PDB file of C-alpha atoms and ligand atoms in Angstrom:
ATOM      1  CA  UNK A   1       0.000   0.000   0.000  1.00  0.00           C
ATOM      2  CA  UNK A   2       1.305   3.398  -0.900  1.00  0.00           C
ATOM      3  CA  UNK A   3       0.616   6.145   1.563  1.00  0.00           C
ATOM      4  CA  UNK A   4       0.566   9.595   0.037  1.00  0.00           C
ATOM      5  CA  UNK A   5       1.812  12.015   2.631  1.00  0.00           C
ATOM      6  CA  UNK A   6       1.956  15.727   2.045  1.00  0.00           C
ATOM      7  CA  UNK A   7       5.545  16.134   3.087  1.00  0.00           C
ATOM      8  CA  UNK A   8       6.404  19.782   3.245  1.00  0.00           C
ATOM      9  CA  UNK A   9       9.714  20.718   4.762  1.00  0.00           C
ATOM     10  CA  UNK A  10       9.281  22.996   7.728  1.00  0.00           C
ATOM     11  CA  UNK A  11      10.939  26.381   7.560  1.00  0.00           C
ATOM     12  CA  UNK A  12      13.367  26.513  10.467  1.00  0.00           C
ATOM     13  CA  UNK A  13      13.754  29.958  11.988  1.00  0.00           C
ATOM     14  CA  UNK A  14      16.241  30.859  14.727  1.00  0.00           C
ATOM     15  CA  UNK A  15      15.845  34.231  16.458  1.00  0.00           C
ATOM     16  CA  UNK A  16      18.986  35.675  17.987  1.00  0.00           C
ATOM     17  CA  UNK A  17      19.758  38.409  20.531  1.00  0.00           C
ATOM     18  CA  UNK A  18      22.613  39.054  22.946  1.00  0.00           C
ATOM     19  CA  UNK A  19      21.429  37.122  25.999  1.00  0.00           C
ATOM     20  CA  UNK A  20      18.459  34.997  24.822  1.00  0.00           C
ATOM     21  CA  UNK A  21      16.420  36.064  27.829  1.00  0.00           C
ATOM     22  CA  UNK A  22      14.496  39.102  26.482  1.00  0.00           C
ATOM     23  CA  UNK A  23      14.194  39.938  22.778  1.00  0.00           C
ATOM     24  CA  UNK A  24      14.786  36.599  21.034  1.00  0.00           C
ATOM     25  CA  UNK A  25      12.542  34.542  23.353  1.00  0.00           C
ATOM     26  CA  UNK A  26       9.856  37.215  22.853  1.00  0.00           C
ATOM     27  CA  UNK A  27      10.303  36.914  19.077  1.00  0.00           C
ATOM     28  CA  UNK A  28      10.183  33.113  19.301  1.00  0.00           C
ATOM     29  CA  UNK A  29       6.906  33.172  21.257  1.00  0.00           C
ATOM     30  CA  UNK A  30       5.364  35.936  19.141  1.00  0.00           C
ATOM     31  CA  UNK A  31       6.231  34.285  15.814  1.00  0.00           C
ATOM     32  CA  UNK A  32       4.794  30.982  17.039  1.00  0.00           C
ATOM     33  CA  UNK A  33       1.657  32.833  18.151  1.00  0.00           C
ATOM     34  CA  UNK A  34       1.244  34.654  14.819  1.00  0.00           C
ATOM     35  CA  UNK A  35       1.809  31.445  12.848  1.00  0.00           C
ATOM     36  CA  UNK A  36      -0.838  29.694  14.978  1.00  0.00           C
ATOM     37  CA  UNK A  37      -3.300  32.571  14.478  1.00  0.00           C
ATOM     38  CA  UNK A  38      -2.764  32.244  10.730  1.00  0.00           C
ATOM     39  CA  UNK A  39      -3.320  28.459  10.910  1.00  0.00           C
ATOM     40  CA  UNK A  40       0.287  27.932   9.775  1.00  0.00           C
ATOM     41  CA  UNK A  41       1.904  26.373  12.862  1.00  0.00           C
ATOM     42  CA  UNK A  42       2.854  23.195  11.041  1.00  0.00           C
ATOM     43  CA  UNK A  43       4.920  25.122   8.491  1.00  0.00           C
ATOM     44  CA  UNK A  44       7.518  26.318  10.950  1.00  0.00           C
ATOM     45  CA  UNK A  45      10.041  25.230  13.502  1.00  0.00           C
ATOM     46  CA  UNK A  46      10.893  28.246  15.627  1.00  0.00           C
ATOM     47  CA  UNK A  47      13.612  28.632  18.251  1.00  0.00           C
ATOM     48  CA  UNK A  48      15.913  31.252  19.758  1.00  0.00           C
ATOM     49  CA  UNK A  49      19.475  31.557  21.016  1.00  0.00           C
ATOM     50  CA  UNK A  50      22.113  34.069  22.156  1.00  0.00           C
ATOM     51  CA  UNK A  51      25.355  35.299  20.688  1.00  0.00           C
ATOM     52  CA  UNK A  52      26.853  35.623  24.178  1.00  0.00           C
ATOM     53  CA  UNK A  53      27.147  32.976  26.853  1.00  0.00           C
ATOM     54  CA  UNK A  54      26.251  35.592  29.498  1.00  0.00           C
ATOM     55  CA  UNK A  55      22.812  34.192  30.377  1.00  0.00           C
ATOM     56  CA  UNK A  56      23.365  30.504  29.551  1.00  0.00           C
ATOM     57  CA  UNK A  57      20.847  28.360  31.452  1.00  0.00           C
ATOM     58  CA  UNK A  58      18.709  31.264  32.612  1.00  0.00           C
ATOM     59  CA  UNK A  59      14.946  31.412  32.014  1.00  0.00           C
ATOM     60  CA  UNK A  60      13.194  34.189  30.100  1.00  0.00           C
ATOM     61  CA  UNK A  61      13.555  37.498  31.990  1.00  0.00           C
ATOM     62  CA  UNK A  62      10.386  38.082  34.082  1.00  0.00           C
ATOM     63  CA  UNK A  63       9.364  41.453  32.503  1.00  0.00           C
ATOM     64  CA  UNK A  64       9.630  39.848  29.031  1.00  0.00           C
ATOM     65  CA  UNK A  65       7.466  36.929  30.187  1.00  0.00           C
ATOM     66  CA  UNK A  66       5.036  39.412  31.758  1.00  0.00           C
ATOM     67  CA  UNK A  67       4.465  41.433  28.596  1.00  0.00           C
ATOM     68  CA  UNK A  68       3.880  38.234  26.599  1.00  0.00           C
ATOM     69  CA  UNK A  69       1.373  37.098  29.211  1.00  0.00           C
ATOM     70  CA  UNK A  70      -0.298  40.524  29.126  1.00  0.00           C
ATOM     71  CA  UNK A  71      -0.888  40.059  25.381  1.00  0.00           C
ATOM     72  CA  UNK A  72      -2.105  36.483  25.767  1.00  0.00           C
ATOM     73  CA  UNK A  73       0.972  34.968  24.136  1.00  0.00           C
ATOM     74  CA  UNK A  74       1.998  31.582  25.460  1.00  0.00           C
ATOM     75  CA  UNK A  75       5.608  30.998  26.362  1.00  0.00           C
ATOM     76  CA  UNK A  76       7.029  27.673  27.433  1.00  0.00           C
ATOM     77  CA  UNK A  77       8.510  28.624  30.786  1.00  0.00           C
ATOM     78  CA  UNK A  78      10.623  25.470  30.810  1.00  0.00           C
ATOM     79  CA  UNK A  79      12.958  26.815  28.156  1.00  0.00           C
ATOM     80  CA  UNK A  80      16.318  28.255  29.142  1.00  0.00           C
ATOM     81  CA  UNK A  81      18.854  30.465  27.379  1.00  0.00           C
ATOM     82  CA  UNK A  82      21.545  28.915  25.223  1.00  0.00           C
ATOM     83  CA  UNK A  83      24.322  30.225  23.051  1.00  0.00           C
ATOM     84  CA  UNK A  84      24.167  29.740  19.284  1.00  0.00           C
ATOM     85  CA  UNK A  85      26.473  26.996  17.940  1.00  0.00           C
ATOM     86  CA  UNK A  86      28.206  26.905  14.563  1.00  0.00           C
ATOM     87  CA  UNK A  87      26.007  23.910  13.618  1.00  0.00           C
ATOM     88  CA  UNK A  88      22.876  26.057  14.066  1.00  0.00           C
ATOM     89  CA  UNK A  89      23.864  27.861  10.893  1.00  0.00           C
ATOM     90  CA  UNK A  90      23.439  24.621   8.932  1.00  0.00           C
ATOM     91  CA  UNK A  91      20.396  23.473  10.899  1.00  0.00           C
ATOM     92  CA  UNK A  92      18.285  26.593  10.420  1.00  0.00           C
ATOM     93  CA  UNK A  93      17.004  28.162   7.215  1.00  0.00           C
ATOM     94  CA  UNK A  94      16.819  31.686   8.582  1.00  0.00           C
ATOM     95  CA  UNK A  95      18.831  33.304  11.382  1.00  0.00           C
ATOM     96  CA  UNK A  96      17.029  36.468  12.451  1.00  0.00           C
ATOM     97  CA  UNK A  97      18.917  39.042  14.519  1.00  0.00           C
ATOM     98  CA  UNK A  98      17.447  41.721  16.767  1.00  0.00           C
ATOM     99  CA  UNK A  99      20.289  44.180  16.168  1.00  0.00           C
ATOM    100  CA  UNK A 100      23.393  44.841  14.092  1.00  0.00           C
ATOM    101  CA  UNK A 101      25.761  43.761  16.873  1.00  0.00           C
ATOM    102  CA  UNK A 102      23.960  40.396  16.936  1.00  0.00           C
ATOM    103  CA  UNK A 103      24.650  40.035  13.211  1.00  0.00           C
ATOM    104  CA  UNK A 104      28.387  40.438  13.800  1.00  0.00           C
ATOM    105  CA  UNK A 105      28.199  37.895  16.638  1.00  0.00           C
ATOM    106  CA  UNK A 106      26.284  35.386  14.499  1.00  0.00           C
ATOM    107  CA  UNK A 107      28.802  35.773  11.674  1.00  0.00           C
ATOM    108  CA  UNK A 108      31.644  35.194  14.138  1.00  0.00           C
ATOM    109  CA  UNK A 109      30.007  31.983  15.445  1.00  0.00           C
ATOM    110  CA  UNK A 110      28.959  30.708  11.992  1.00  0.00           C
ATOM    111  CA  UNK A 111      32.216  31.726  10.281  1.00  0.00           C
ATOM    112  CA  UNK A 112      30.444  34.060   7.847  1.00  0.00           C
ATOM    113  CA  UNK A 113      27.129  33.898   6.008  1.00  0.00           C
ATOM    114  CA  UNK A 114      27.774  31.997   2.759  1.00  0.00           C
ATOM    115  CA  UNK A 115      24.102  31.068   2.313  1.00  0.00           C
ATOM    116  CA  UNK A 116      22.769  34.546   3.193  1.00  0.00           C
ATOM    117  CA  UNK A 117      20.640  33.215   6.025  1.00  0.00           C
ATOM    118  CA  UNK A 118      21.313  36.044   8.465  1.00  0.00           C
ATOM    119  CA  UNK A 119      18.819  38.929   8.497  1.00  0.00           C
ATOM    120  CA  UNK A 120      17.869  41.876  10.689  1.00  0.00           C
ATOM    121  CA  UNK A 121      14.273  41.420  11.942  1.00  0.00           C
ATOM    122  CA  UNK A 122      13.027  44.925  11.186  1.00  0.00           C
ATOM    123  CA  UNK A 123      14.371  44.793   7.622  1.00  0.00           C
ATOM    124  CA  UNK A 124      11.287  42.657   6.895  1.00  0.00           C
ATOM    125  CA  UNK A 125       9.141  45.614   7.957  1.00  0.00           C
ATOM    126  CA  UNK A 126      11.084  47.905   5.633  1.00  0.00           C
ATOM    127  CA  UNK A 127      12.898  49.542   8.552  1.00  0.00           C
ATOM    128  CA  UNK A 128      16.641  49.019   8.567  1.00  0.00           C
ATOM    129  CA  UNK A 129      17.144  49.506  12.308  1.00  0.00           C
ATOM    130  CA  UNK A 130      17.599  47.591  15.544  1.00  0.00           C
ATOM    131  CA  UNK A 131      14.759  46.296  17.709  1.00  0.00           C
ATOM    132  CA  UNK A 132      14.653  48.525  20.808  1.00  0.00           C
ATOM    133  CA  UNK A 133      16.773  46.842  23.486  1.00  0.00           C
ATOM    134  CA  UNK A 134      14.865  46.831  26.797  1.00  0.00           C
ATOM    135  CA  UNK A 135      17.823  45.650  28.884  1.00  0.00           C
ATOM    136  CA  UNK A 136      18.977  49.111  29.955  1.00  0.00           C
ATOM    137  CA  UNK A 137      15.843  51.157  29.179  1.00  0.00           C
ATOM    138  CA  UNK A 138      13.385  48.728  30.836  1.00  0.00           C
ATOM    139  CA  UNK A 139      11.040  49.675  27.999  1.00  0.00           C
ATOM    140  CA  UNK A 140       9.579  46.278  27.223  1.00  0.00           C
ATOM    141  CA  UNK A 141       6.553  47.821  25.545  1.00  0.00           C
ATOM    142  CA  UNK A 142       8.599  49.384  22.722  1.00  0.00           C
ATOM    143  CA  UNK A 143      10.587  46.166  22.316  1.00  0.00           C
ATOM    144  CA  UNK A 144       7.307  44.232  22.128  1.00  0.00           C
ATOM    145  CA  UNK A 145       5.915  46.575  19.469  1.00  0.00           C
ATOM    146  CA  UNK A 146       9.101  46.401  17.378  1.00  0.00           C
ATOM    147  CA  UNK A 147       9.212  42.608  17.555  1.00  0.00           C
ATOM    148  CA  UNK A 148       5.515  42.302  16.725  1.00  0.00           C
ATOM    149  CA  UNK A 149       5.971  44.520  13.670  1.00  0.00           C
ATOM    150  CA  UNK A 150       9.001  42.517  12.527  1.00  0.00           C
ATOM    151  CA  UNK A 151       7.361  39.117  13.073  1.00  0.00           C
ATOM    152  CA  UNK A 152       4.185  40.173  11.261  1.00  0.00           C
ATOM    153  CA  UNK A 153       6.241  41.301   8.295  1.00  0.00           C
ATOM    154  CA  UNK A 154       8.447  38.197   8.394  1.00  0.00           C
ATOM    155  CA  UNK A 155       5.411  35.883   8.344  1.00  0.00           C
ATOM    156  CA  UNK A 156       3.882  37.844   5.455  1.00  0.00           C
ATOM    157  CA  UNK A 157       7.155  37.419   3.540  1.00  0.00           C
ATOM    158  CA  UNK A 158       7.091  33.630   3.797  1.00  0.00           C
ATOM    159  CA  UNK A 159       4.770  32.031   1.254  1.00  0.00           C
ATOM    160  CA  UNK A 160       2.156  29.668   2.741  1.00  0.00           C
ATOM    161  CA  UNK A 161       2.923  25.999   2.248  1.00  0.00           C
ATOM    162  CA  UNK A 162       1.275  24.406  -0.825  1.00  0.00           C
ATOM    163  CA  UNK A 163       0.104  21.372   1.173  1.00  0.00           C
ATOM    164  CA  UNK A 164      -2.912  23.259   2.526  1.00  0.00           C
TER     165      UNK A 164
HETATM  166  P1  4NP B   1      18.523  40.165  25.358  1.00  0.00           P
HETATM  167  O1  4NP B   1      18.797  41.148  26.615  1.00  0.00           O
HETATM  168  O2  4NP B   1      19.784  40.185  24.522  1.00  0.00           O
HETATM  169  O3  4NP B   1      17.361  40.799  24.681  1.00  0.00           O
HETATM  170  O4  4NP B   1      18.230  38.817  25.968  1.00  0.00           O
HETATM  171  C1  4NP B   1      19.978  41.165  27.331  1.00  0.00           C
HETATM  172  C2  4NP B   1      20.209  40.198  28.290  1.00  0.00           C
HETATM  173  C3  4NP B   1      21.376  40.234  29.026  1.00  0.00           C
HETATM  174  C4  4NP B   1      22.297  41.230  28.799  1.00  0.00           C
HETATM  175  C5  4NP B   1      22.076  42.199  27.838  1.00  0.00           C
HETATM  176  C6  4NP B   1      20.902  42.158  27.081  1.00  0.00           C
HETATM  177  N1  4NP B   1      23.472  41.282  29.570  1.00  0.00           N
HETATM  178  O5  4NP B   1      24.260  42.239  29.397  1.00  0.00           O
HETATM  179  O6  4NP B   1      23.714  40.380  30.383  1.00  0.00           O
END
């Protein structure tokens, strides 16, 4: 018996920030939420990581978790920060940075960007600038709005899978 399966390769997206406790976990949760709202969850594998090892093993920063909760966005509280590995470059289709310094860090870890996988999140929204970093400003609302804008635009850029 031949089983016809609609095998569509998932698009693997890795969001990156400096510590992987604020911006990139927010982006991970928000992108998953937007994909689910659009009925497209099964098209993506979404994760996040850090360029630094500063926060390795730490959970999402409480104010970042709080603003997600405030907007009804689920976040798996079990997940902890990790640093990006060179092999992530091969494993993911898109490596999405929150700021320009992250891009330099990703390139250092990956040894360049031969497949042009590394992108700045807000470029998708037509704004070549960094996501507001809430670490020193404590402004999680502006960071949330920037990330939401970028994730919306990123999802709109990715064509829906043909298996639907
Ligand atoms: P994130 O925020 O990169 O958005 O996770 C930061 C977390 C930690 C530090 C800086 C930013 N830090 O300097 O330890």
